[in-house]
Amino acid sequence: MVPSTRVSLVRRVSLLRQNACVDLIGVRDDIRAALADGSPVVALESSVIAHGLPSPVNVRVAHSLEDAVRVAGAIPATIGVIAGRVQVGLEPEEIERLGGAGEILKCAAGDLGWAIAQGADGATTVSATVFAAASVGIDVVATGGIGGVHRGDTGDVSADLLSLARHPVAVVAAGAKSILDLPRTVEALETLGVPVVGLGTRDFPAFYARSSGLVLDKHTERAEDIARFCLIRWRRLRQSGGVLVACPCPEQHALEPSEVEQATARALRDAAAQDVNGKRLTPWLLAAVTESLGARTLAANHALLLNNARVAASIATTLCELSAASTFPKGH
Ligand code: PSU
Ligand code: MN
């Protein structure tokens, strides 16, 4: 094969790939425009709507997160699968559809193709949201808490960790869910090469509780430092993996670590007794903890989600400003 033919073949294949993606991943018009002109966009996951929070609070929370991103000067892109199409930027009625009573698949990155092939509705976990965001050029994702290494010896490790390791996206979270084995989750992140930066804390947060007692080696008080770090990582060093931005739950809504721990221990015993595992486990445990600690957990969950959405918008805005400056050439 002569070189010129090879080049054109490569081009054709890459165009085909792009077209294939365009068919399968729809991007809302305002988000497409923002990405094209370098304006800030924040991706939001939808598993928290469909599987993490009870109805009808879930839909109200989802809308409030979008509002918080807008007020902070960025465009929100809630991601989900509607009738077999990944939608980057759900319409309000699509958010209601995922938050309603219908059957909604819980989609990790590895499940997306199946949801598409089935023409199904699916809510994206952090792993699928990070994949979809990276596919369309969104740099920042906000969530509540990421998945991680579960307690015990089941071998249950969330696909969130691998997705973070693979894609150049900053994920803003209140650490990892407190139901997890947090020391092993932090170790796994280190092994996978995912840097964890505490924003406004020196400790790895434990979702509802502000601290897990695990000390972070990277921390800052300024969102701008995170944006600068991301650009150096992605555009200068050309490292392709993500960054976990660890933001604790706002103080007035945070729960005490000891009460969360007691409720978690009880929920874990019940889950084992009732043989709950696999994809059901995370939502089941979170619901059980919410049931035993009451409405304060929902208030804490909402407060930390809102805080993370605002922080994500601020990082996305600074990323765009720094990208426009000549010191950081565009493109990952
Ligand atoms: N329940 C919640 N909040 C969440 C989730 C469930 O209250 O955020 C979801 C998130 O989307 C996270 C996923 O990515 O749980 C992790 O699930 P698993 O442990 O099955 O990977
Ligand atoms: Mn799992």
mmCIF file of N, CA, C and O in Angstrom, residues 106 108 146-161 179-182 184-185 188 268 271 275-285:
data_model
loop_
_atom_site.group_PDB
_atom_site.id
_atom_site.type_symbol
_atom_site.label_atom_id
_atom_site.label_comp_id
_atom_site.label_asym_id
_atom_site.label_seq_id
_atom_site.Cartn_x
_atom_site.Cartn_y
_atom_site.Cartn_z
ATOM 1 N N LYS A 106 -29.195 0.821 34.614
ATOM 2 C CA LYS A 106 -28.057 1.515 35.237
ATOM 3 C C LYS A 106 -26.853 1.252 34.332
ATOM 4 O O LYS A 106 -26.390 0.114 34.220
ATOM 5 N N ALA A 108 -23.082 1.640 33.325
ATOM 6 C CA ALA A 108 -21.664 1.967 33.442
ATOM 7 C C ALA A 108 -21.124 2.063 32.012
ATOM 8 O O ALA A 108 -21.852 1.758 31.043
ATOM 9 N N ILE A 146 -18.011 9.230 43.964
ATOM 10 C CA ILE A 146 -17.721 8.193 42.966
ATOM 11 C C ILE A 146 -17.881 6.808 43.602
ATOM 12 O O ILE A 146 -17.877 6.655 44.829
ATOM 13 N N GLY A 147 -18.012 5.795 42.743
ATOM 14 C CA GLY A 147 -17.953 4.411 43.193
ATOM 15 C C GLY A 147 -16.497 4.045 43.450
ATOM 16 O O GLY A 147 -15.582 4.804 43.121
ATOM 17 N N GLY A 148 -16.269 2.897 44.050
ATOM 18 C CA GLY A 148 -14.891 2.498 44.336
ATOM 19 C C GLY A 148 -14.815 1.041 44.729
ATOM 20 O O GLY A 148 -15.615 0.223 44.263
ATOM 21 N N VAL A 149 -13.885 0.749 45.621
ATOM 22 C CA VAL A 149 -13.679 -0.634 46.071
ATOM 23 C C VAL A 149 -14.660 -0.904 47.221
ATOM 24 O O VAL A 149 -14.653 -0.187 48.223
ATOM 25 N N HIS A 150 -15.501 -1.925 47.041
ATOM 26 C CA HIS A 150 -16.458 -2.253 48.106
ATOM 27 C C HIS A 150 -15.755 -2.940 49.272
ATOM 28 O O HIS A 150 -14.642 -3.468 49.128
ATOM 29 N N ARG A 151 -16.391 -2.930 50.436
ATOM 30 C CA ARG A 151 -15.803 -3.573 51.618
ATOM 31 C C ARG A 151 -15.891 -5.088 51.467
ATOM 32 O O ARG A 151 -16.683 -5.599 50.672
ATOM 33 N N GLY A 152 -15.106 -5.779 52.259
ATOM 34 C CA GLY A 152 -15.141 -7.243 52.216
ATOM 35 C C GLY A 152 -14.312 -7.783 51.063
ATOM 36 O O GLY A 152 -13.514 -7.052 50.462
ATOM 37 N N ASP A 153 -14.508 -9.058 50.753
ATOM 38 C CA ASP A 153 -13.653 -9.677 49.723
ATOM 39 C C ASP A 153 -14.460 -10.144 48.517
ATOM 40 O O ASP A 153 -14.175 -11.174 47.915
ATOM 41 N N THR A 154 -15.507 -9.357 48.155
ATOM 42 C CA THR A 154 -16.348 -9.767 47.025
ATOM 43 C C THR A 154 -15.677 -9.495 45.680
ATOM 44 O O THR A 154 -16.097 -10.006 44.655
ATOM 45 N N GLY A 155 -14.650 -8.651 45.675
ATOM 46 C CA GLY A 155 -14.025 -8.274 44.402
ATOM 47 C C GLY A 155 -14.841 -7.233 43.649
ATOM 48 O O GLY A 155 -14.565 -6.936 42.492
ATOM 49 N N ASP A 156 -15.845 -6.657 44.278
ATOM 50 C CA ASP A 156 -16.704 -5.660 43.633
ATOM 51 C C ASP A 156 -15.982 -4.306 43.637
ATOM 52 O O ASP A 156 -15.812 -3.689 44.690
ATOM 53 N N VAL A 157 -15.541 -3.908 42.446
ATOM 54 C CA VAL A 157 -14.861 -2.614 42.291
ATOM 55 C C VAL A 157 -15.599 -1.842 41.206
ATOM 56 O O VAL A 157 -15.806 -2.360 40.106
ATOM 57 N N SER A 158 -15.999 -0.623 41.508
ATOM 58 C CA SER A 158 -16.770 0.165 40.543
ATOM 59 C C SER A 158 -15.965 0.463 39.281
ATOM 60 O O SER A 158 -14.764 0.772 39.348
ATOM 61 N N ALA A 159 -16.659 0.414 38.141
ATOM 62 C CA ALA A 159 -16.034 0.797 36.867
ATOM 63 C C ALA A 159 -15.702 2.291 36.838
ATOM 64 O O ALA A 159 -14.980 2.745 35.943
ATOM 65 N N ASP A 160 -16.207 3.050 37.806
ATOM 66 C CA ASP A 160 -15.872 4.487 37.876
ATOM 67 C C ASP A 160 -14.355 4.687 37.915
ATOM 68 O O ASP A 160 -13.822 5.639 37.331
ATOM 69 N N LEU A 161 -13.656 3.797 38.612
ATOM 70 C CA LEU A 161 -12.214 3.992 38.808
ATOM 71 C C LEU A 161 -11.462 3.869 37.479
ATOM 72 O O LEU A 161 -10.631 4.712 37.142
ATOM 73 N N ILE A 179 -20.124 4.068 51.950
ATOM 74 C CA ILE A 179 -20.398 2.633 52.094
ATOM 75 C C ILE A 179 -19.221 1.784 51.624
ATOM 76 O O ILE A 179 -19.217 0.576 51.792
ATOM 77 N N LEU A 180 -18.204 2.432 51.025
ATOM 78 C CA LEU A 180 -17.092 1.693 50.409
ATOM 79 C C LEU A 180 -15.942 1.491 51.389
ATOM 80 O O LEU A 180 -15.938 2.035 52.497
ATOM 81 N N ASP A 181 -14.965 0.715 50.953
ATOM 82 C CA ASP A 181 -13.697 0.608 51.665
ATOM 83 C C ASP A 181 -12.844 1.781 51.169
ATOM 84 O O ASP A 181 -12.221 1.709 50.101
ATOM 85 N N LEU A 182 -12.851 2.867 51.933
ATOM 86 C CA LEU A 182 -12.218 4.097 51.424
ATOM 87 C C LEU A 182 -10.693 3.998 51.349
ATOM 88 O O LEU A 182 -10.104 4.465 50.366
ATOM 89 N N ARG A 184 -8.901 1.410 50.629
ATOM 90 C CA ARG A 184 -8.575 0.646 49.420
ATOM 91 C C ARG A 184 -8.971 1.401 48.156
ATOM 92 O O ARG A 184 -8.347 1.272 47.109
ATOM 93 N N THR A 185 -10.018 2.202 48.234
ATOM 94 C CA THR A 185 -10.424 3.015 47.074
ATOM 95 C C THR A 185 -9.336 4.042 46.744
ATOM 96 O O THR A 185 -8.966 4.227 45.581
ATOM 97 N N ALA A 188 -6.426 2.268 45.228
ATOM 98 C CA ALA A 188 -6.709 1.864 43.845
ATOM 99 C C ALA A 188 -6.559 3.060 42.894
ATOM 100 O O ALA A 188 -6.022 2.927 41.794
ATOM 101 N N LEU A 268 -24.779 -2.883 55.656
ATOM 102 C CA LEU A 268 -23.948 -3.940 55.053
ATOM 103 C C LEU A 268 -24.369 -5.314 55.574
ATOM 104 O O LEU A 268 -24.432 -6.281 54.806
ATOM 105 N N ALA A 271 -27.606 -6.182 53.860
ATOM 106 C CA ALA A 271 -27.395 -6.510 52.436
ATOM 107 C C ALA A 271 -26.868 -7.937 52.306
ATOM 108 O O ALA A 271 -27.318 -8.703 51.444
ATOM 109 N N ASP A 275 -28.666 -11.101 50.563
ATOM 110 C CA ASP A 275 -27.987 -11.484 49.327
ATOM 111 C C ASP A 275 -28.056 -10.403 48.242
ATOM 112 O O ASP A 275 -28.246 -10.702 47.074
ATOM 113 N N VAL A 276 -27.923 -9.144 48.643
ATOM 114 C CA VAL A 276 -27.914 -8.056 47.659
ATOM 115 C C VAL A 276 -26.486 -7.857 47.191
ATOM 116 O O VAL A 276 -25.579 -7.679 48.012
ATOM 117 N N ASN A 277 -26.271 -7.911 45.870
ATOM 118 C CA ASN A 277 -24.917 -7.660 45.352
ATOM 119 C C ASN A 277 -24.996 -7.099 43.931
ATOM 120 O O ASN A 277 -26.063 -6.783 43.445
ATOM 121 N N GLY A 278 -23.821 -6.974 43.281
ATOM 122 C CA GLY A 278 -23.773 -6.485 41.894
ATOM 123 C C GLY A 278 -24.266 -5.051 41.789
ATOM 124 O O GLY A 278 -24.084 -4.241 42.691
ATOM 125 N N LYS A 279 -24.919 -4.752 40.671
ATOM 126 C CA LYS A 279 -25.342 -3.383 40.378
ATOM 127 C C LYS A 279 -26.332 -2.837 41.396
ATOM 128 O O LYS A 279 -26.458 -1.636 41.573
ATOM 129 N N ARG A 280 -27.079 -3.729 42.032
ATOM 130 C CA ARG A 280 -28.096 -3.269 42.998
ATOM 131 C C ARG A 280 -27.460 -2.778 44.290
ATOM 132 O O ARG A 280 -28.083 -2.060 45.062
ATOM 133 N N LEU A 281 -26.213 -3.224 44.540
ATOM 134 C CA LEU A 281 -25.660 -3.015 45.877
ATOM 135 C C LEU A 281 -25.529 -1.542 46.265
ATOM 136 O O LEU A 281 -26.010 -1.134 47.326
ATOM 137 N N THR A 282 -24.878 -0.727 45.400
ATOM 138 C CA THR A 282 -24.655 0.686 45.757
ATOM 139 C C THR A 282 -25.975 1.416 46.037
ATOM 140 O O THR A 282 -26.141 1.996 47.124
ATOM 141 N N PRO A 283 -26.959 1.380 45.107
ATOM 142 C CA PRO A 283 -28.227 2.071 45.413
ATOM 143 C C PRO A 283 -28.925 1.497 46.647
ATOM 144 O O PRO A 283 -29.507 2.244 47.434
ATOM 145 N N TRP A 284 -28.839 0.193 46.839
ATOM 146 C CA TRP A 284 -29.514 -0.447 47.979
ATOM 147 C C TRP A 284 -28.907 0.039 49.294
ATOM 148 O O TRP A 284 -29.625 0.415 50.221
ATOM 149 N N LEU A 285 -27.580 0.044 49.362
ATOM 150 C CA LEU A 285 -26.907 0.479 50.597
ATOM 151 C C LEU A 285 -27.207 1.948 50.894
ATOM 152 O O LEU A 285 -27.486 2.321 52.037
#
